[in-house]
């Protein structure tokens, strides 16, 4: 996915295939601890090889989390948009 123009240059947003690979699932769980293991949609923000943001959707709910140092840089919006366009 092409990042929105307001997104920091080194950040990319992706919608990985489900189920999430174990390392991605652990990173997403750290950012969205309320999410169940089985999700129906996911968008991840990655910078420098680390997951810095996650938007997850599951039956009956959803969550969005971004590492503290990355908040307010357009990542939340990009994740929401990517998850909304998934599927």
PDB file of N, CA and C in Angstrom:
ATOM      1  N   UNK A   1       0.848  -1.182   0.000  1.00  0.00           N
ATOM      2  CA  UNK A   1       0.000   0.000   0.000  1.00  0.00           C
ATOM      3  C   UNK A   1       0.887   1.236   0.000  1.00  0.00           C
ATOM      4  N   UNK A   2       0.560   2.231  -0.761  1.00  0.00           N
ATOM      5  CA  UNK A   2       1.293   3.481  -0.787  1.00  0.00           C
ATOM      6  C   UNK A   2       0.884   4.322   0.410  1.00  0.00           C
ATOM      7  N   UNK A   3       1.884   4.809   1.188  1.00  0.00           N
ATOM      8  CA  UNK A   3       1.520   5.582   2.369  1.00  0.00           C
ATOM      9  C   UNK A   3       0.935   6.930   1.999  1.00  0.00           C
ATOM     10  N   UNK A   4       0.009   7.432   2.813  1.00  0.00           N
ATOM     11  CA  UNK A   4      -0.510   8.772   2.582  1.00  0.00           C
ATOM     12  C   UNK A   4       0.625   9.777   2.685  1.00  0.00           C
ATOM     13  N   UNK A   5       0.486  10.922   2.032  1.00  0.00           N
ATOM     14  CA  UNK A   5       1.564  11.895   1.977  1.00  0.00           C
ATOM     15  C   UNK A   5       1.959  12.411   3.350  1.00  0.00           C
ATOM     16  N   UNK A   6       1.070  12.404   4.344  1.00  0.00           N
ATOM     17  CA  UNK A   6       1.377  12.899   5.675  1.00  0.00           C
ATOM     18  C   UNK A   6       2.098  11.893   6.556  1.00  0.00           C
ATOM     19  N   UNK A   7       2.286  10.668   6.099  1.00  0.00           N
ATOM     20  CA  UNK A   7       2.928   9.615   6.884  1.00  0.00           C
ATOM     21  C   UNK A   7       4.444   9.804   6.849  1.00  0.00           C
ATOM     22  N   UNK A   8       5.137   9.616   7.986  1.00  0.00           N
ATOM     23  CA  UNK A   8       6.598   9.716   7.969  1.00  0.00           C
ATOM     24  C   UNK A   8       7.197   8.799   6.905  1.00  0.00           C
ATOM     25  N   UNK A   9       8.256   9.255   6.260  1.00  0.00           N
ATOM     26  CA  UNK A   9       8.836   8.542   5.115  1.00  0.00           C
ATOM     27  C   UNK A   9       9.258   7.118   5.437  1.00  0.00           C
ATOM     28  N   UNK A  10       9.754   6.856   6.625  1.00  0.00           N
ATOM     29  CA  UNK A  10      10.247   5.509   6.919  1.00  0.00           C
ATOM     30  C   UNK A  10       9.167   4.561   7.422  1.00  0.00           C
ATOM     31  N   UNK A  11       7.931   5.013   7.474  1.00  0.00           N
ATOM     32  CA  UNK A  11       6.824   4.183   7.945  1.00  0.00           C
ATOM     33  C   UNK A  11       6.053   3.643   6.744  1.00  0.00           C
ATOM     34  N   UNK A  12       5.772   2.357   6.790  1.00  0.00           N
ATOM     35  CA  UNK A  12       4.893   1.775   5.768  1.00  0.00           C
ATOM     36  C   UNK A  12       3.750   1.064   6.465  1.00  0.00           C
ATOM     37  N   UNK A  13       2.609   1.068   5.813  1.00  0.00           N
ATOM     38  CA  UNK A  13       1.422   0.412   6.346  1.00  0.00           C
ATOM     39  C   UNK A  13       1.100  -0.756   5.434  1.00  0.00           C
ATOM     40  N   UNK A  14       0.857  -1.900   6.034  1.00  0.00           N
ATOM     41  CA  UNK A  14       0.591  -3.111   5.268  1.00  0.00           C
ATOM     42  C   UNK A  14      -0.597  -3.856   5.861  1.00  0.00           C
ATOM     43  N   UNK A  15      -1.256  -4.636   5.028  1.00  0.00           N
ATOM     44  CA  UNK A  15      -2.329  -5.523   5.488  1.00  0.00           C
ATOM     45  C   UNK A  15      -1.845  -6.961   5.251  1.00  0.00           C
ATOM     46  N   UNK A  16      -1.231  -7.553   6.267  1.00  0.00           N
ATOM     47  CA  UNK A  16      -0.655  -8.891   6.103  1.00  0.00           C
ATOM     48  C   UNK A  16      -1.734  -9.957   5.973  1.00  0.00           C
ATOM     49  N   UNK A  17      -1.358 -11.096   5.392  1.00  0.00           N
ATOM     50  CA  UNK A  17      -2.323 -12.196   5.288  1.00  0.00           C
ATOM     51  C   UNK A  17      -2.642 -12.755   6.675  1.00  0.00           C
ATOM     52  N   UNK A  18      -3.844 -13.283   6.787  1.00  0.00           N
ATOM     53  CA  UNK A  18      -4.283 -13.907   8.035  1.00  0.00           C
ATOM     54  C   UNK A  18      -4.231 -15.415   7.905  1.00  0.00           C
ATOM     55  N   UNK A  19      -3.989 -16.152   8.971  1.00  0.00           N
ATOM     56  CA  UNK A  19      -3.678 -15.659  10.307  1.00  0.00           C
ATOM     57  C   UNK A  19      -2.306 -14.994  10.325  1.00  0.00           C
ATOM     58  N   UNK A  20      -2.131 -14.065  11.271  1.00  0.00           N
ATOM     59  CA  UNK A  20      -0.862 -13.364  11.386  1.00  0.00           C
ATOM     60  C   UNK A  20       0.264 -14.328  11.755  1.00  0.00           C
ATOM     61  N   UNK A  21       1.439 -14.090  11.190  1.00  0.00           N
ATOM     62  CA  UNK A  21       2.622 -14.860  11.578  1.00  0.00           C
ATOM     63  C   UNK A  21       2.858 -14.637  13.072  1.00  0.00           C
ATOM     64  N   UNK A  22       3.463 -15.597  13.755  1.00  0.00           N
ATOM     65  CA  UNK A  22       3.634 -15.483  15.205  1.00  0.00           C
ATOM     66  C   UNK A  22       4.286 -14.173  15.669  1.00  0.00           C
ATOM     67  N   UNK A  23       5.338 -13.722  15.025  1.00  0.00           N
ATOM     68  CA  UNK A  23       6.008 -12.481  15.448  1.00  0.00           C
ATOM     69  C   UNK A  23       5.086 -11.278  15.272  1.00  0.00           C
ATOM     70  N   UNK A  24       4.331 -11.245  14.178  1.00  0.00           N
ATOM     71  CA  UNK A  24       3.400 -10.144  13.952  1.00  0.00           C
ATOM     72  C   UNK A  24       2.245 -10.197  14.944  1.00  0.00           C
ATOM     73  N   UNK A  25       1.776 -11.393  15.262  1.00  0.00           N
ATOM     74  CA  UNK A  25       0.687 -11.546  16.234  1.00  0.00           C
ATOM     75  C   UNK A  25       1.127 -11.054  17.611  1.00  0.00           C
ATOM     76  N   UNK A  26       2.369 -11.352  17.999  1.00  0.00           N
ATOM     77  CA  UNK A  26       2.875 -10.871  19.293  1.00  0.00           C
ATOM     78  C   UNK A  26       2.966  -9.345  19.309  1.00  0.00           C
ATOM     79  N   UNK A  27       3.464  -8.762  18.230  1.00  0.00           N
ATOM     80  CA  UNK A  27       3.579  -7.300  18.154  1.00  0.00           C
ATOM     81  C   UNK A  27       2.202  -6.652  18.193  1.00  0.00           C
ATOM     82  N   UNK A  28       1.248  -7.216  17.462  1.00  0.00           N
ATOM     83  CA  UNK A  28      -0.110  -6.668  17.450  1.00  0.00           C
ATOM     84  C   UNK A  28      -0.758  -6.797  18.827  1.00  0.00           C
ATOM     85  N   UNK A  29      -0.519  -7.914  19.522  1.00  0.00           N
ATOM     86  CA  UNK A  29      -1.076  -8.119  20.854  1.00  0.00           C
ATOM     87  C   UNK A  29      -0.486  -7.121  21.856  1.00  0.00           C
ATOM     88  N   UNK A  30       0.755  -6.747  21.677  1.00  0.00           N
ATOM     89  CA  UNK A  30       1.375  -5.754  22.560  1.00  0.00           C
ATOM     90  C   UNK A  30       0.697  -4.402  22.392  1.00  0.00           C
ATOM     91  N   UNK A  31       0.339  -4.052  21.152  1.00  0.00           N
ATOM     92  CA  UNK A  31      -0.277  -2.758  20.868  1.00  0.00           C
ATOM     93  C   UNK A  31      -1.781  -2.753  21.120  1.00  0.00           C
ATOM     94  N   UNK A  32      -2.419  -3.891  20.966  1.00  0.00           N
ATOM     95  CA  UNK A  32      -3.873  -4.014  21.143  1.00  0.00           C
ATOM     96  C   UNK A  32      -4.152  -5.209  22.060  1.00  0.00           C
ATOM     97  N   UNK A  33      -3.852  -5.080  23.352  1.00  0.00           N
ATOM     98  CA  UNK A  33      -3.977  -6.235  24.250  1.00  0.00           C
ATOM     99  C   UNK A  33      -5.393  -6.765  24.404  1.00  0.00           C
ATOM    100  N   UNK A  34      -6.398  -5.946  24.090  1.00  0.00           N
ATOM    101  CA  UNK A  34      -7.780  -6.393  24.227  1.00  0.00           C
ATOM    102  C   UNK A  34      -8.251  -7.282  23.072  1.00  0.00           C
ATOM    103  N   UNK A  35      -7.460  -7.382  22.029  1.00  0.00           N
ATOM    104  CA  UNK A  35      -7.858  -8.156  20.844  1.00  0.00           C
ATOM    105  C   UNK A  35      -7.730  -9.661  21.098  1.00  0.00           C
ATOM    106  N   UNK A  36      -8.666 -10.432  20.547  1.00  0.00           N
ATOM    107  CA  UNK A  36      -8.542 -11.892  20.648  1.00  0.00           C
ATOM    108  C   UNK A  36      -7.438 -12.380  19.710  1.00  0.00           C
ATOM    109  N   UNK A  37      -7.047 -13.627  19.862  1.00  0.00           N
ATOM    110  CA  UNK A  37      -6.009 -14.184  18.981  1.00  0.00           C
ATOM    111  C   UNK A  37      -6.491 -14.286  17.543  1.00  0.00           C
ATOM    112  N   UNK A  38      -7.741 -14.602  17.352  1.00  0.00           N
ATOM    113  CA  UNK A  38      -8.301 -14.762  16.008  1.00  0.00           C
ATOM    114  C   UNK A  38      -8.907 -13.452  15.548  1.00  0.00           C
ATOM    115  N   UNK A  39      -8.279 -12.793  14.585  1.00  0.00           N
ATOM    116  CA  UNK A  39      -8.801 -11.541  14.046  1.00  0.00           C
ATOM    117  C   UNK A  39      -9.268 -11.763  12.615  1.00  0.00           C
ATOM    118  N   UNK A  40     -10.194 -10.926  12.175  1.00  0.00           N
ATOM    119  CA  UNK A  40     -10.724 -11.032  10.814  1.00  0.00           C
ATOM    120  C   UNK A  40     -10.113  -9.997   9.877  1.00  0.00           C
ATOM    121  N   UNK A  41      -9.331  -9.076  10.436  1.00  0.00           N
ATOM    122  CA  UNK A  41      -8.656  -8.077   9.625  1.00  0.00           C
ATOM    123  C   UNK A  41      -7.528  -7.455  10.413  1.00  0.00           C
ATOM    124  N   UNK A  42      -6.456  -7.068   9.705  1.00  0.00           N
ATOM    125  CA  UNK A  42      -5.316  -6.453  10.376  1.00  0.00           C
ATOM    126  C   UNK A  42      -4.601  -5.508   9.429  1.00  0.00           C
ATOM    127  N   UNK A  43      -4.177  -4.380   9.968  1.00  0.00           N
ATOM    128  CA  UNK A  43      -3.292  -3.446   9.273  1.00  0.00           C
ATOM    129  C   UNK A  43      -2.182  -3.111  10.252  1.00  0.00           C
ATOM    130  N   UNK A  44      -0.949  -3.143   9.787  1.00  0.00           N
ATOM    131  CA  UNK A  44       0.193  -2.885  10.643  1.00  0.00           C
ATOM    132  C   UNK A  44       1.033  -1.751  10.075  1.00  0.00           C
ATOM    133  N   UNK A  45       1.551  -0.909  10.959  1.00  0.00           N
ATOM    134  CA  UNK A  45       2.499   0.139  10.581  1.00  0.00           C
ATOM    135  C   UNK A  45       3.875  -0.339  11.020  1.00  0.00           C
ATOM    136  N   UNK A  46       4.832  -0.275  10.088  1.00  0.00           N
ATOM    137  CA  UNK A  46       6.166  -0.795  10.339  1.00  0.00           C
ATOM    138  C   UNK A  46       7.183   0.302  10.060  1.00  0.00           C
ATOM    139  N   UNK A  47       8.134   0.454  10.982  1.00  0.00           N
ATOM    140  CA  UNK A  47       9.238   1.406  10.813  1.00  0.00           C
ATOM    141  C   UNK A  47      10.511   0.719  11.293  1.00  0.00           C
ATOM    142  N   UNK A  48      11.522   0.732  10.459  1.00  0.00           N
ATOM    143  CA  UNK A  48      12.793   0.136  10.851  1.00  0.00           C
ATOM    144  C   UNK A  48      12.705  -1.332  11.194  1.00  0.00           C
ATOM    145  N   UNK A  49      11.798  -2.047  10.585  1.00  0.00           N
ATOM    146  CA  UNK A  49      11.638  -3.475  10.836  1.00  0.00           C
ATOM    147  C   UNK A  49      10.820  -3.817  12.062  1.00  0.00           C
ATOM    148  N   UNK A  50      10.311  -2.803  12.781  1.00  0.00           N
ATOM    149  CA  UNK A  50       9.495  -3.040  13.972  1.00  0.00           C
ATOM    150  C   UNK A  50       8.056  -2.603  13.739  1.00  0.00           C
ATOM    151  N   UNK A  51       7.134  -3.350  14.309  1.00  0.00           N
ATOM    152  CA  UNK A  51       5.727  -2.973  14.241  1.00  0.00           C
ATOM    153  C   UNK A  51       5.507  -1.859  15.262  1.00  0.00           C
ATOM    154  N   UNK A  52       5.091  -0.695  14.777  1.00  0.00           N
ATOM    155  CA  UNK A  52       4.884   0.465  15.648  1.00  0.00           C
ATOM    156  C   UNK A  52       3.413   0.835  15.783  1.00  0.00           C
ATOM    157  N   UNK A  53       2.554   0.182  15.000  1.00  0.00           N
ATOM    158  CA  UNK A  53       1.131   0.449  15.065  1.00  0.00           C
ATOM    159  C   UNK A  53       0.339  -0.728  14.536  1.00  0.00           C
ATOM    160  N   UNK A  54      -0.863  -0.896  15.065  1.00  0.00           N
ATOM    161  CA  UNK A  54      -1.721  -1.992  14.622  1.00  0.00           C
ATOM    162  C   UNK A  54      -3.178  -1.568  14.706  1.00  0.00           C
ATOM    163  N   UNK A  55      -3.927  -1.937  13.682  1.00  0.00           N
ATOM    164  CA  UNK A  55      -5.379  -1.818  13.696  1.00  0.00           C
ATOM    165  C   UNK A  55      -5.896  -3.228  13.455  1.00  0.00           C
ATOM    166  N   UNK A  56      -6.720  -3.704  14.361  1.00  0.00           N
ATOM    167  CA  UNK A  56      -7.229  -5.072  14.279  1.00  0.00           C
ATOM    168  C   UNK A  56      -8.745  -5.058  14.310  1.00  0.00           C
ATOM    169  N   UNK A  57      -9.330  -6.000  13.598  1.00  0.00           N
ATOM    170  CA  UNK A  57     -10.783  -6.155  13.570  1.00  0.00           C
ATOM    171  C   UNK A  57     -11.092  -7.617  13.858  1.00  0.00           C
ATOM    172  N   UNK A  58     -12.156  -7.845  14.616  1.00  0.00           N
ATOM    173  CA  UNK A  58     -12.641  -9.189  14.898  1.00  0.00           C
ATOM    174  C   UNK A  58     -14.152  -9.122  14.974  1.00  0.00           C
ATOM    175  N   UNK A  59     -14.796 -10.265  14.976  1.00  0.00           N
ATOM    176  CA  UNK A  59     -16.244 -10.312  15.056  1.00  0.00           C
ATOM    177  C   UNK A  59     -16.686  -9.605  16.334  1.00  0.00           C
ATOM    178  N   UNK A  60     -17.428  -8.533  16.162  1.00  0.00           N
ATOM    179  CA  UNK A  60     -17.945  -7.798  17.304  1.00  0.00           C
ATOM    180  C   UNK A  60     -17.043  -6.723  17.858  1.00  0.00           C
ATOM    181  N   UNK A  61     -15.919  -6.447  17.225  1.00  0.00           N
ATOM    182  CA  UNK A  61     -15.065  -5.403  17.784  1.00  0.00           C
ATOM    183  C   UNK A  61     -13.859  -5.058  16.945  1.00  0.00           C
ATOM    184  N   UNK A  62     -13.061  -4.164  17.485  1.00  0.00           N
ATOM    185  CA  UNK A  62     -11.849  -3.737  16.822  1.00  0.00           C
ATOM    186  C   UNK A  62     -11.011  -2.905  17.769  1.00  0.00           C
ATOM    187  N   UNK A  63      -9.746  -2.718  17.417  1.00  0.00           N
ATOM    188  CA  UNK A  63      -8.840  -1.933  18.252  1.00  0.00           C
ATOM    189  C   UNK A  63      -7.764  -1.321  17.382  1.00  0.00           C
ATOM    190  N   UNK A  64      -7.217  -0.220  17.875  1.00  0.00           N
ATOM    191  CA  UNK A  64      -6.123   0.452  17.200  1.00  0.00           C
ATOM    192  C   UNK A  64      -5.126   0.898  18.258  1.00  0.00           C
ATOM    193  N   UNK A  65      -3.851   0.612  18.031  1.00  0.00           N
ATOM    194  CA  UNK A  65      -2.809   1.022  18.965  1.00  0.00           C
ATOM    195  C   UNK A  65      -1.570   1.451  18.215  1.00  0.00           C
ATOM    196  N   UNK A  66      -0.922   2.514  18.716  1.00  0.00           N
ATOM    197  CA  UNK A  66       0.310   3.032  18.121  1.00  0.00           C
ATOM    198  C   UNK A  66       1.288   3.303  19.264  1.00  0.00           C
ATOM    199  N   UNK A  67       2.556   2.913  19.062  1.00  0.00           N
ATOM    200  CA  UNK A  67       3.582   3.200  20.061  1.00  0.00           C
ATOM    201  C   UNK A  67       3.577   4.679  20.408  1.00  0.00           C
ATOM    202  N   UNK A  68       3.824   4.983  21.658  1.00  0.00           N
ATOM    203  CA  UNK A  68       3.745   6.351  22.173  1.00  0.00           C
ATOM    204  C   UNK A  68       4.533   7.353  21.339  1.00  0.00           C
ATOM    205  N   UNK A  69       5.753   7.063  20.987  1.00  0.00           N
ATOM    206  CA  UNK A  69       6.589   8.000  20.247  1.00  0.00           C
ATOM    207  C   UNK A  69       6.127   8.275  18.829  1.00  0.00           C
ATOM    208  N   UNK A  70       5.215   7.489  18.322  1.00  0.00           N
ATOM    209  CA  UNK A  70       4.746   7.628  16.936  1.00  0.00           C
ATOM    210  C   UNK A  70       3.349   8.227  16.844  1.00  0.00           C
ATOM    211  N   UNK A  71       2.708   8.476  17.949  1.00  0.00           N
ATOM    212  CA  UNK A  71       1.334   8.991  17.929  1.00  0.00           C
ATOM    213  C   UNK A  71       1.288  10.409  17.357  1.00  0.00           C
ATOM    214  N   UNK A  72       0.180  10.714  16.689  1.00  0.00           N
ATOM    215  CA  UNK A  72      -0.036  12.054  16.177  1.00  0.00           C
ATOM    216  C   UNK A  72       0.726  12.378  14.914  1.00  0.00           C
ATOM    217  N   UNK A  73       1.183  11.373  14.190  1.00  0.00           N
ATOM    218  CA  UNK A  73       1.931  11.591  12.951  1.00  0.00           C
ATOM    219  C   UNK A  73       1.186  11.074  11.721  1.00  0.00           C
ATOM    220  N   UNK A  74      -0.092  10.850  11.880  1.00  0.00           N
ATOM    221  CA  UNK A  74      -0.898  10.368  10.764  1.00  0.00           C
ATOM    222  C   UNK A  74      -0.976   8.857  10.662  1.00  0.00           C
ATOM    223  N   UNK A  75      -0.315   8.154  11.571  1.00  0.00           N
ATOM    224  CA  UNK A  75      -0.291   6.691  11.506  1.00  0.00           C
ATOM    225  C   UNK A  75      -1.651   6.108  11.850  1.00  0.00           C
ATOM    226  N   UNK A  76      -2.314   6.670  12.838  1.00  0.00           N
ATOM    227  CA  UNK A  76      -3.634   6.176  13.223  1.00  0.00           C
ATOM    228  C   UNK A  76      -4.596   6.233  12.038  1.00  0.00           C
ATOM    229  N   UNK A  77      -4.575   7.353  11.335  1.00  0.00           N
ATOM    230  CA  UNK A  77      -5.462   7.523  10.184  1.00  0.00           C
ATOM    231  C   UNK A  77      -5.116   6.540   9.062  1.00  0.00           C
ATOM    232  N   UNK A  78      -3.817   6.366   8.803  1.00  0.00           N
ATOM    233  CA  UNK A  78      -3.383   5.449   7.751  1.00  0.00           C
ATOM    234  C   UNK A  78      -3.773   4.009   8.074  1.00  0.00           C
ATOM    235  N   UNK A  79      -3.638   3.621   9.340  1.00  0.00           N
ATOM    236  CA  UNK A  79      -4.035   2.269   9.744  1.00  0.00           C
ATOM    237  C   UNK A  79      -5.537   2.071   9.577  1.00  0.00           C
ATOM    238  N   UNK A  80      -6.315   3.052  10.036  1.00  0.00           N
ATOM    239  CA  UNK A  80      -7.765   2.966   9.897  1.00  0.00           C
ATOM    240  C   UNK A  80      -8.197   2.872   8.454  1.00  0.00           C
ATOM    241  N   UNK A  81      -7.549   3.660   7.607  1.00  0.00           N
ATOM    242  CA  UNK A  81      -7.875   3.633   6.179  1.00  0.00           C
ATOM    243  C   UNK A  81      -7.512   2.286   5.561  1.00  0.00           C
ATOM    244  N   UNK A  82      -6.338   1.764   5.897  1.00  0.00           N
ATOM    245  CA  UNK A  82      -5.911   0.475   5.355  1.00  0.00           C
ATOM    246  C   UNK A  82      -6.828  -0.645   5.799  1.00  0.00           C
ATOM    247  N   UNK A  83      -7.226  -0.637   7.055  1.00  0.00           N
ATOM    248  CA  UNK A  83      -8.110  -1.687   7.558  1.00  0.00           C
ATOM    249  C   UNK A  83      -9.492  -1.553   6.936  1.00  0.00           C
ATOM    250  N   UNK A  84      -9.940  -0.320   6.737  1.00  0.00           N
ATOM    251  CA  UNK A  84     -11.236  -0.087   6.089  1.00  0.00           C
ATOM    252  C   UNK A  84     -11.265  -0.547   4.649  1.00  0.00           C
ATOM    253  N   UNK A  85     -10.108  -0.483   3.967  1.00  0.00           N
ATOM    254  CA  UNK A  85     -10.030  -0.877   2.555  1.00  0.00           C
ATOM    255  C   UNK A  85      -9.719  -2.358   2.378  1.00  0.00           C
ATOM    256  N   UNK A  86      -9.412  -3.039   3.471  1.00  0.00           N
ATOM    257  CA  UNK A  86      -9.052  -4.459   3.384  1.00  0.00           C
ATOM    258  C   UNK A  86     -10.300  -5.290   3.132  1.00  0.00           C
ATOM    259  N   UNK A  87     -10.073  -6.366   2.406  1.00  0.00           N
ATOM    260  CA  UNK A  87     -11.129  -7.354   2.251  1.00  0.00           C
ATOM    261  C   UNK A  87     -12.028  -7.063   1.133  1.00  0.00           C
TER     262      UNK A  87
END
